[in-house]
Coordinates of N, CA and C in Angstrom, one line a residue:
Chain H
S16 N -15.1 -5.8 -2.4 CA -15.3 -4.4 -2.1 C -14.2 -4.0 -1.1
Q17 N -13.9 -2.7 -1.1 CA -12.9 -2.2 -0.2 C -13.2 -2.5 1.2
Q18 N -12.1 -2.9 2.0 CA -12.3 -3.0 3.4 C -12.3 -1.6 4.1
G19 N -11.4 -0.7 3.6 CA -11.4 0.6 4.2 C -11.9 1.6 3.3
E20 N -12.7 2.5 3.8 CA -13.3 3.6 3.0 C -12.9 4.9 3.7
E21 N -12.2 5.8 2.9 CA -11.8 7.1 3.5 C -12.9 8.1 3.2
D22 N -12.9 9.1 4.1 CA -13.9 10.2 3.9 C -13.2 11.4 4.5
P23 N -13.1 12.6 3.8 CA -13.7 12.8 2.5 C -12.7 12.2 1.4
Q24 N -13.1 12.2 0.2 CA -12.2 11.8 -0.9 C -11.2 12.8 -1.2
A25 N -11.6 14.1 -1.0 CA -10.7 15.2 -1.2 C -10.9 16.3 -0.2
L26 N -9.8 16.9 0.3 CA -9.9 17.9 1.3 C -8.9 19.0 1.0
S27 N -9.4 20.3 1.0 CA -8.5 21.4 0.7 C -8.6 22.4 1.8
I28 N -7.5 22.7 2.5 CA -7.6 23.6 3.6 C -6.4 24.6 3.5
Q29 N -6.5 25.6 4.4 CA -5.4 26.6 4.4 C -4.3 26.2 5.3
E30 N -3.1 26.6 5.0 CA -1.9 26.2 5.8 C -2.1 26.7 7.2
G31 N -1.8 25.9 8.2 CA -2.0 26.2 9.6 C -3.2 25.6 10.2
E32 N -4.2 25.3 9.3 CA -5.4 24.7 9.8 C -5.2 23.2 10.1
N33 N -6.1 22.6 10.8 CA -6.1 21.2 11.1 C -6.8 20.4 10.0
A34 N -6.3 19.2 9.7 CA -7.0 18.4 8.7 C -7.4 17.1 9.4
T35 N -8.7 16.7 9.2 CA -9.2 15.4 9.7 C -9.7 14.6 8.6
M36 N -9.2 13.3 8.6 CA -9.6 12.3 7.7 C -10.2 11.1 8.4
N37 N -11.2 10.5 7.8 CA -11.8 9.4 8.5 C -11.7 8.1 7.6
C38 N -11.8 7.0 8.3 CA -11.7 5.7 7.7 C -12.7 4.8 8.3
S39 N -13.5 4.1 7.5 CA -14.3 3.0 8.1 C -14.0 1.7 7.4
Y40 N -14.2 0.7 8.2 CA -13.9 -0.7 7.7 C -15.0 -1.6 8.1
K41 N -14.9 -2.9 7.6 CA -16.0 -3.8 7.7 C -15.8 -4.9 8.6
T42 N -14.6 -5.5 8.6 CA -14.4 -6.7 9.4 C -13.5 -6.5 10.6
S43 N -13.4 -7.5 11.4 CA -12.5 -7.3 12.6 C -11.0 -7.2 12.1
I44 N -10.3 -6.5 12.9 CA -8.9 -6.2 12.4 C -7.9 -6.4 13.6
N45 N -6.7 -6.6 13.2 CA -5.6 -6.7 14.2 C -5.0 -5.3 14.5
N46 N -4.9 -4.6 13.4 CA -4.4 -3.2 13.5 C -4.9 -2.4 12.3
L47 N -4.7 -1.1 12.4 CA -5.0 -0.2 11.4 C -3.8 0.8 11.2
Q48 N -3.5 1.0 9.9 CA -2.3 1.8 9.6 C -2.7 2.9 8.7
W49 N -2.0 4.0 8.8 CA -2.1 5.2 7.9 C -0.8 5.4 7.2
Y50 N -1.0 5.6 5.9 CA 0.1 5.8 5.0 C -0.1 7.1 4.2
R51 N 1.0 7.7 3.8 CA 1.0 8.9 3.0 C 1.6 8.6 1.6
Q52 N 1.1 9.2 0.6 CA 1.6 9.0 -0.7 C 1.7 10.3 -1.4
N53 N 2.9 10.8 -1.7 CA 3.1 12.0 -2.5 C 2.9 11.6 -4.0
S54 N 2.5 12.6 -4.7 CA 2.1 12.3 -6.1 C 3.2 11.6 -6.8
G55 N 2.9 10.4 -7.4 CA 3.8 9.7 -8.2 C 4.9 9.0 -7.4
R56 N 4.7 8.9 -6.1 CA 5.8 8.3 -5.3 C 5.2 7.1 -4.6
G57 N 6.1 6.4 -3.8 CA 5.7 5.3 -3.0 C 5.0 5.7 -1.7
L58 N 4.7 4.7 -0.9 CA 3.9 5.0 0.3 C 4.9 5.1 1.5
V59 N 4.6 6.0 2.3 CA 5.3 6.2 3.6 C 4.4 5.9 4.8
H60 N 4.9 5.0 5.6 CA 4.1 4.6 6.8 C 4.1 5.8 7.8
L61 N 2.9 6.1 8.3 CA 2.8 7.2 9.2 C 2.6 6.7 10.7
I62 N 1.7 5.8 10.8 CA 1.4 5.4 12.2 C 0.6 4.1 12.2
L63 N 0.8 3.3 13.2 CA 0.0 2.0 13.3 C -0.7 2.1 14.7
I64 N -1.9 1.7 14.7 CA -2.7 1.6 15.9 C -3.3 0.2 16.0
R65 N -3.1 -0.4 17.2 CA -3.5 -1.8 17.3 C -5.0 -1.8 17.8
S66 N -5.6 -2.9 17.6 CA -7.0 -3.0 17.9 C -7.4 -2.8 19.4
N67 N -6.4 -2.9 20.3 CA -6.7 -2.7 21.7 C -6.3 -1.3 22.1
E68 N -5.9 -0.5 21.2 CA -5.6 0.9 21.5 C -6.7 1.8 21.0
R69 N -6.8 3.0 21.6 CA -7.9 3.9 21.2 C -7.4 5.2 20.6
E70 N -6.1 5.6 21.0 CA -5.6 6.8 20.5 C -4.1 6.7 20.4
K71 N -3.5 7.3 19.4 CA -2.0 7.3 19.3 C -1.6 8.6 18.7
H72 N -0.4 9.1 19.2 CA 0.1 10.4 18.7 C 1.5 10.2 18.1
S73 N 1.8 10.9 17.1 CA 3.2 11.0 16.6 C 3.4 12.3 16.0
G74 N 4.1 13.2 16.7 CA 4.4 14.5 16.2 C 3.1 15.3 16.0
R75 N 2.8 15.8 14.8 CA 1.6 16.5 14.6 C 0.4 15.6 14.2
L76 N 0.6 14.3 14.3 CA -0.4 13.3 13.9 C -1.1 12.8 15.1
R77 N -2.4 12.6 15.0 CA -3.2 12.0 16.1 C -4.1 11.0 15.4
V78 N -4.1 9.8 15.8 CA -5.0 8.8 15.3 C -5.9 8.2 16.4
T79 N -7.1 8.0 16.0 CA -8.0 7.4 17.0 C -8.6 6.2 16.3
L80 N -9.0 5.2 17.1 CA -9.6 4.0 16.6 C -10.8 3.6 17.5
D81 N -11.9 3.4 16.9 CA -13.2 3.0 17.6 C -13.6 1.7 17.0
T82 N -13.2 0.6 17.6 CA -13.5 -0.7 17.1 C -15.0 -1.0 17.1
S83 N -15.8 -0.4 18.0 CA -17.2 -0.6 18.1 C -17.9 -0.1 16.9
K84 N -17.4 1.0 16.4 CA -17.9 1.7 15.2 C -17.1 1.3 13.9
K85 N -16.1 0.5 14.1 CA -15.2 0.2 13.0 C -14.8 1.4 12.2
S86 N -14.2 2.3 12.9 CA -13.8 3.6 12.3 C -12.5 4.1 12.9
S87 N -11.8 4.9 12.1 CA -10.6 5.5 12.6 C -10.5 6.9 12.0
S88 N -9.8 7.8 12.7 CA -9.6 9.1 12.2 C -8.1 9.5 12.3
L89 N -7.7 10.3 11.3 CA -6.3 10.8 11.3 C -6.4 12.3 11.4
L90 N -5.8 12.9 12.4 CA -5.8 14.4 12.5 C -4.4 14.9 12.3
I91 N -4.2 15.8 11.4 CA -3.0 16.5 11.2 C -3.1 17.9 11.7
T92 N -2.4 18.3 12.7 CA -2.5 19.6 13.3 C -1.5 20.6 12.6
A93 N -1.9 21.9 12.6 CA -1.0 22.9 12.1 C -0.4 22.5 10.8
S94 N -1.3 22.3 9.8 CA -0.9 21.7 8.5 C 0.1 22.7 7.8
R95 N 0.9 22.0 7.0 CA 2.0 22.7 6.2 C 1.8 22.3 4.7
A96 N 2.3 23.1 3.9 CA 2.2 22.8 2.4 C 2.8 21.5 2.1
A97 N 3.8 21.1 2.8 CA 4.5 19.8 2.6 C 3.6 18.6 2.9
D98 N 2.5 18.8 3.6 CA 1.5 17.8 4.0 C 0.6 17.4 2.8
T99 N 0.7 18.2 1.8 CA -0.1 17.9 0.6 C 0.3 16.5 0.0
A100 N -0.7 15.6 0.0 CA -0.5 14.3 -0.4 C -1.8 13.5 -0.4
S101 N -1.8 12.2 -0.8 CA -2.9 11.4 -0.5 C -2.6 10.5 0.7
Y102 N -3.7 10.3 1.5 CA -3.6 9.6 2.7 C -4.5 8.4 2.7
F103 N -3.9 7.2 3.0 CA -4.6 6.0 2.9 C -4.6 5.3 4.3
C104 N -5.8 4.7 4.6 CA -5.8 3.8 5.8 C -5.7 2.4 5.2
A105 N -5.1 1.6 6.0 CA -5.0 0.2 5.6 C -5.3 -0.7 6.9
T106 N -6.1 -1.7 6.7 CA -6.4 -2.6 7.8 C -5.6 -3.9 7.7
G107 N -5.1 -4.3 8.8 CA -4.4 -5.6 8.9 C -5.4 -6.5 9.5
L108 N -5.8 -7.5 8.7 CA -6.9 -8.4 9.0 C -6.4 -9.4 10.0
I109 N -7.3 -10.0 10.8 CA -7.0 -10.9 11.8 C -6.8 -12.3 11.2
Q110 N -7.8 -12.8 10.5 CA -7.8 -14.2 10.2 C -7.0 -14.5 8.9
G111 N -5.8 -15.1 9.1 CA -5.1 -15.7 8.0 C -4.5 -14.8 7.1
A112 N -4.9 -13.6 7.1 CA -4.5 -12.7 5.9 C -3.3 -11.9 6.3
Q113 N -2.2 -12.3 5.8 CA -1.0 -11.5 6.0 C -0.9 -10.4 4.9
K114 N -1.9 -9.5 4.9 CA -1.9 -8.5 3.9 C -2.6 -7.3 4.5
L115 N -2.3 -6.1 3.9 CA -3.0 -4.9 4.3 C -4.1 -4.6 3.2
V116 N -5.2 -4.2 3.6 CA -6.3 -3.9 2.7 C -6.5 -2.4 2.7
F117 N -6.3 -1.7 1.6 CA -6.3 -0.3 1.6 C -7.6 0.3 1.1
G118 N -7.9 1.5 1.6 CA -9.0 2.3 1.2 C -8.6 3.1 -0.1
Q119 N -9.6 3.9 -0.5 CA -9.4 4.7 -1.8 C -8.5 5.9 -1.5
G120 N -8.4 6.3 -0.3 CA -7.6 7.5 0.0 C -8.3 8.8 0.0
T121 N -7.7 9.7 0.8 CA -8.1 11.1 0.8 C -7.0 12.0 0.2
R122 N -7.4 12.8 -0.8 CA -6.4 13.7 -1.4 C -6.4 15.0 -0.6
L123 N -5.4 15.3 0.1 CA -5.3 16.5 0.9 C -4.5 17.5 0.2
T124 N -5.0 18.8 0.1 CA -4.3 19.9 -0.5 C -4.2 21.0 0.6
I125 N -3.0 21.4 0.8 CA -2.8 22.5 1.8 C -2.4 23.8 1.0
N126 N -3.3 24.8 1.1 CA -3.1 26.0 0.3 C -2.3 27.0 1.1
P127 N -1.2 27.5 0.5 CA -0.4 28.5 1.3 C -1.0 29.8 1.6
Chain L
N27 N 21.1 0.6 5.7 CA 20.1 -0.5 5.3 C 19.2 0.1 4.3
A28 N 19.4 -0.4 3.1 CA 18.6 0.1 2.0 C 17.2 -0.3 2.2
G29 N 16.3 0.5 1.6 CA 14.9 0.2 1.7 C 14.5 -0.8 0.7
V30 N 13.2 -1.0 0.4 CA 12.7 -1.9 -0.6 C 13.1 -1.3 -2.0
M31 N 13.7 -2.1 -2.8 CA 14.2 -1.6 -4.1 C 13.4 -2.2 -5.2
Q32 N 12.8 -1.4 -6.0 CA 12.0 -1.9 -7.1 C 12.7 -1.4 -8.4
N33 N 12.7 -2.2 -9.4 CA 13.2 -1.8 -10.7 C 12.5 -2.5 -11.8
P34 N 12.3 -1.9 -13.0 CA 12.6 -0.5 -13.2 C 11.6 0.4 -12.6
R35 N 11.9 1.7 -12.5 CA 10.9 2.7 -12.0 C 9.8 2.9 -13.0
H36 N 10.2 2.9 -14.3 CA 9.2 3.1 -15.3 C 9.5 2.1 -16.4
L37 N 8.4 1.5 -16.9 CA 8.5 0.5 -17.9 C 7.4 0.7 -19.0
V38 N 7.8 0.7 -20.2 CA 6.9 0.9 -21.3 C 6.9 -0.4 -22.1
R39 N 5.8 -1.0 -22.4 CA 5.7 -2.2 -23.2 C 4.6 -2.0 -24.2
R40 N 4.7 -2.7 -25.3 CA 3.7 -2.7 -26.4 C 2.7 -3.8 -26.0
R41 N 1.5 -3.7 -26.5 CA 0.5 -4.7 -26.3 C 1.1 -6.1 -26.7
G42 N 0.9 -7.1 -25.9 CA 1.3 -8.4 -26.3 C 2.7 -8.8 -25.8
Q43 N 3.5 -7.8 -25.4 CA 4.8 -8.1 -24.8 C 4.7 -8.6 -23.4
E44 N 5.9 -8.9 -22.8 CA 5.9 -9.4 -21.4 C 6.5 -8.3 -20.6
A45 N 6.1 -8.1 -19.4 CA 6.6 -7.2 -18.4 C 7.2 -7.9 -17.2
R46 N 8.4 -7.6 -16.8 CA 9.0 -8.2 -15.6 C 9.3 -7.1 -14.6
L47 N 8.7 -7.2 -13.5 CA 9.0 -6.2 -12.4 C 9.7 -6.9 -11.3
R48 N 10.7 -6.2 -10.8 CA 11.6 -6.8 -9.8 C 11.5 -6.1 -8.5
C49 N 11.6 -6.8 -7.4 CA 11.5 -6.2 -6.1 C 12.5 -6.9 -5.1
S50 N 13.4 -6.1 -4.6 CA 14.3 -6.6 -3.5 C 13.9 -6.1 -2.2
P51 N 13.5 -7.0 -1.3 CA 13.0 -6.6 0.0 C 14.1 -6.0 0.9
M52 N 13.7 -5.4 1.9 CA 14.7 -4.8 2.9 C 15.5 -6.0 3.5
K53 N 16.7 -5.7 3.8 CA 17.6 -6.7 4.4 C 16.9 -7.3 5.7
G54 N 16.9 -8.6 5.7 CA 16.3 -9.3 6.9 C 14.8 -9.6 6.7
H55 N 14.2 -9.0 5.7 CA 12.8 -9.3 5.5 C 12.5 -10.5 4.6
S56 N 11.6 -11.3 5.1 CA 11.4 -12.6 4.3 C 10.0 -12.6 3.7
H57 N 9.2 -11.6 3.9 CA 7.8 -11.5 3.4 C 7.7 -10.4 2.3
V58 N 7.2 -10.7 1.2 CA 7.0 -9.8 0.1 C 5.6 -9.8 -0.3
Y59 N 5.1 -8.5 -0.6 CA 3.7 -8.3 -1.0 C 3.7 -7.5 -2.3
W60 N 2.9 -7.8 -3.2 CA 2.7 -7.0 -4.4 C 1.3 -6.4 -4.4
Y61 N 1.3 -5.1 -4.8 CA 0.1 -4.3 -4.9 C 0.0 -3.6 -6.2
R62 N -1.2 -3.4 -6.7 CA -1.4 -2.6 -8.0 C -2.2 -1.4 -7.6
Q63 N -1.8 -0.3 -8.2 CA -2.6 1.0 -8.0 C -2.9 1.6 -9.4
L64 N -4.2 1.6 -9.6 CA -4.7 2.3 -10.8 C -4.8 3.8 -10.5
P65 N -4.7 4.7 -11.6 CA -4.8 6.1 -11.3 C -5.9 6.5 -10.4
E66 N -5.6 7.4 -9.5 CA -6.6 8.0 -8.6 C -7.3 6.9 -7.7
E67 N -6.7 5.8 -7.5 CA -7.3 4.7 -6.7 C -6.4 4.3 -5.6
G68 N -6.9 3.5 -4.7 CA -6.1 2.9 -3.6 C -5.3 1.7 -4.2
L69 N -4.5 1.1 -3.3 CA -3.7 0.0 -3.6 C -4.6 -1.3 -3.5
K70 N -4.5 -2.2 -4.5 CA -5.2 -3.5 -4.4 C -4.2 -4.6 -4.2
F71 N -4.4 -5.4 -3.2 CA -3.5 -6.5 -3.0 C -3.5 -7.5 -4.1
M72 N -2.3 -8.0 -4.5 CA -2.2 -9.0 -5.5 C -1.8 -10.3 -5.0
V73 N -0.6 -10.3 -4.3 CA 0.0 -11.6 -3.9 C 0.9 -11.4 -2.8
Y74 N 1.0 -12.4 -2.0 CA 1.9 -12.4 -0.8 C 2.8 -13.7 -0.9
L75 N 4.1 -13.4 -0.8 CA 5.1 -14.5 -0.9 C 6.1 -14.5 0.2
Q76 N 6.5 -15.7 0.5 CA 7.7 -15.9 1.3 C 8.7 -16.6 0.4
K77 N 9.9 -16.7 0.9 CA 11.0 -17.4 0.1 C 10.5 -18.7 -0.5
E78 N 10.5 -18.8 -1.8 CA 10.1 -20.0 -2.6 C 8.7 -20.5 -2.4
N79 N 7.9 -19.6 -1.8 CA 6.5 -20.0 -1.6 C 5.5 -18.9 -1.9
I80 N 4.4 -19.2 -2.5 CA 3.3 -18.3 -2.7 C 2.3 -18.6 -1.6
I81 N 2.1 -17.6 -0.7 CA 1.2 -17.9 0.4 C -0.2 -17.5 0.1
D82 N -0.4 -16.4 -0.5 CA -1.8 -15.9 -0.8 C -1.7 -15.2 -2.2
E83 N -2.4 -15.7 -3.1 CA -2.5 -15.1 -4.4 C -3.9 -14.7 -4.8
S84 N -4.7 -14.5 -3.8 CA -6.1 -14.2 -4.0 C -6.4 -13.0 -4.8
G85 N -5.5 -12.0 -4.9 CA -5.7 -10.8 -5.7 C -5.1 -10.9 -7.1
M86 N -4.5 -11.9 -7.4 CA -3.8 -12.0 -8.8 C -4.9 -12.4 -9.8
P87 N -4.9 -11.7 -11.0 CA -5.7 -12.2 -12.1 C -5.3 -13.7 -12.4
K88 N -6.3 -14.4 -12.8 CA -6.1 -15.8 -13.1 C -5.2 -16.1 -14.3
E89 N -5.2 -15.2 -15.2 CA -4.4 -15.4 -16.4 C -3.3 -14.3 -16.5
R90 N -2.3 -14.7 -17.2 CA -1.2 -13.8 -17.6 C -0.3 -13.3 -16.5
F91 N -0.7 -13.4 -15.2 CA 0.1 -12.8 -14.1 C 0.7 -14.0 -13.3
S92 N 1.9 -13.8 -12.9 CA 2.6 -14.8 -12.1 C 3.6 -14.1 -11.2
A93 N 3.9 -14.7 -10.1 CA 4.9 -14.1 -9.2 C 5.8 -15.2 -8.6
E94 N 7.0 -14.8 -8.3 CA 7.9 -15.7 -7.6 C 8.8 -15.0 -6.7
F95 N 9.3 -15.7 -5.7 CA 10.3 -15.1 -4.8 C 11.3 -16.3 -4.5
P96 N 12.3 -16.3 -5.4 CA 13.2 -17.5 -5.3 C 14.1 -17.4 -4.1
K97 N 14.8 -18.5 -3.8 CA 15.7 -18.6 -2.7 C 16.8 -17.5 -2.7
E98 N 17.3 -17.3 -3.9 CA 18.3 -16.2 -4.2 C 17.7 -15.2 -5.1
G99 N 17.9 -13.9 -4.9 CA 17.5 -12.9 -5.8 C 16.2 -12.3 -5.5
P100 N 15.8 -11.3 -6.3 CA 14.6 -10.6 -6.0 C 13.3 -11.3 -6.3
S101 N 12.2 -10.8 -5.8 CA 10.9 -11.2 -6.2 C 10.6 -10.7 -7.6
I102 N 9.9 -11.5 -8.4 CA 9.6 -11.1 -9.7 C 8.1 -11.1 -9.9
L103 N 7.5 -10.1 -10.4 CA 6.1 -10.1 -10.9 C 6.1 -10.1 -12.4
R104 N 5.5 -11.1 -13.0 CA 5.6 -11.2 -14.4 C 4.2 -11.1 -15.0
I105 N 4.1 -10.3 -16.0 CA 2.8 -10.1 -16.7 C 3.1 -10.4 -18.2
Q106 N 2.4 -11.5 -18.7 CA 2.6 -11.9 -20.0 C 1.5 -11.3 -20.9
Q107 N 1.8 -11.1 -22.2 CA 0.9 -10.5 -23.2 C 0.1 -9.3 -22.6
V108 N 0.9 -8.3 -22.3 CA 0.2 -7.2 -21.6 C -0.8 -6.5 -22.5
V109 N -1.8 -6.0 -21.8 CA -2.9 -5.2 -22.4 C -2.9 -3.8 -21.8
R110 N -3.6 -2.9 -22.5 CA -3.7 -1.5 -22.0 C -4.2 -1.4 -20.6
G111 N -5.1 -2.3 -20.2 CA -5.6 -2.3 -18.8 C -4.6 -2.6 -17.8
D112 N -3.5 -3.2 -18.2 CA -2.4 -3.5 -17.2 C -1.6 -2.3 -16.8
S113 N -1.8 -1.2 -17.5 CA -1.1 0.1 -17.2 C -1.5 0.5 -15.7
A114 N -0.5 0.6 -14.9 CA -0.7 0.9 -13.5 C 0.6 1.1 -12.8
A115 N 0.6 1.5 -11.5 CA 1.8 1.5 -10.7 C 1.7 0.2 -9.9
Y116 N 2.8 -0.5 -9.9 CA 2.9 -1.8 -9.1 C 3.9 -1.6 -8.0
F117 N 3.4 -1.8 -6.8 CA 4.2 -1.6 -5.6 C 4.5 -2.9 -4.9
C118 N 5.7 -2.9 -4.4 CA 6.1 -4.1 -3.6 C 6.4 -3.6 -2.2
A119 N 6.0 -4.4 -1.2 CA 6.3 -4.1 0.2 C 6.9 -5.4 0.8
S120 N 7.6 -5.1 1.9 CA 8.2 -6.2 2.6 C 8.0 -6.0 4.1
S121 N 8.1 -7.1 4.8 CA 7.9 -7.0 6.3 C 8.8 -8.1 6.9
P122 N 9.1 -7.9 8.2 CA 10.0 -8.8 8.9 C 9.4 -10.2 9.1
I123 N 10.1 -11.0 9.8 CA 9.7 -12.5 9.9 C 8.3 -12.7 10.4
Q124 N 7.8 -11.8 11.3 CA 6.5 -12.0 11.8 C 5.4 -11.6 11.0
G125 N 5.7 -11.1 9.8 CA 4.6 -10.8 8.8 C 4.0 -9.4 9.2
L126 N 2.8 -9.2 8.9 CA 2.1 -7.9 9.1 C 1.3 -7.8 10.3
V127 N 1.2 -8.8 11.1 CA 0.4 -8.7 12.3 C 1.1 -7.9 13.3
G128 N 0.6 -6.7 13.5 CA 1.2 -5.8 14.5 C 2.4 -5.0 14.0
T129 N 2.7 -5.1 12.7 CA 3.9 -4.4 12.3 C 3.6 -3.7 10.9
E130 N 4.4 -2.8 10.6 CA 4.2 -2.1 9.3 C 4.8 -2.8 8.2
A131 N 4.4 -2.4 7.0 CA 5.0 -2.9 5.8 C 5.8 -1.7 5.2
F132 N 6.9 -2.0 4.6 CA 7.8 -1.0 4.0 C 7.6 -1.1 2.5
F133 N 7.3 0.0 1.9 CA 7.0 0.0 0.5 C 8.2 0.5 -0.4
G134 N 8.3 -0.1 -1.6 CA 9.2 0.5 -2.5 C 8.6 1.7 -3.3
Q135 N 9.3 2.3 -4.2 CA 8.9 3.5 -4.9 C 7.9 3.1 -6.0
G136 N 7.8 1.8 -6.3 CA 6.9 1.4 -7.4 C 7.5 1.3 -8.8
T137 N 6.9 0.6 -9.6 CA 7.2 0.5 -11.0 C 5.9 1.0 -11.8
R138 N 6.1 2.0 -12.6 CA 5.0 2.5 -13.4 C 5.0 1.8 -14.7
L139 N 4.1 1.0 -15.0 CA 4.0 0.3 -16.2 C 3.0 1.0 -17.2
T140 N 3.5 1.3 -18.4 CA 2.6 1.9 -19.4 C 2.6 0.9 -20.6
V141 N 1.4 0.6 -21.0 CA 1.2 -0.3 -22.1 C 0.7 0.5 -23.3
V142 N 1.5 0.5 -24.4 CA 1.1 1.3 -25.5 C 0.7 0.5 -26.7

């Protein structure tokens, strides 16, 4: 089963509004990462938050991590049409596993 | 410094043929990961390799699929006797010497395999 589960699966908002996506996971992690994927393209790394961090900012992005609830959120402020994409959380596992485990993704649509 | 290079970008194969997907990691990266993405789904881990070694192949189907990362040249994901269910986007990622603990992975643009 998937380690990461994003919520919602799809989100449609007006340009200028804020978009919030959530991710839950099951096992202990070393870090959690958010990636963006434009339709038919590769993945672009957005932000990495370590397990001992609670919040991180990068430009219009804000990521929070709650290890007690095993959840993370990605906030995109002042959304733009160019933010339309799928967003995935990926967990970097602690034990032995040099791999990222991805969720199903949230498809974000920004309406002009 | 070029990013992760995958080729071909698109590959069409008939059922029963072989598919070879190539991945050149970023310069200085010694870890390579292969993922598969079915339409409208997330990425599923397939295999993790270092030079000349398969470290973790827990996501690889037991039959028809193999991967290698030779001392010289790109990493190769090989699918023998392809079936329609193999149609997907295959992504390669690489990371520096310390692997993925505490660092990001860099992804290629993917190879879109279509089996007809």
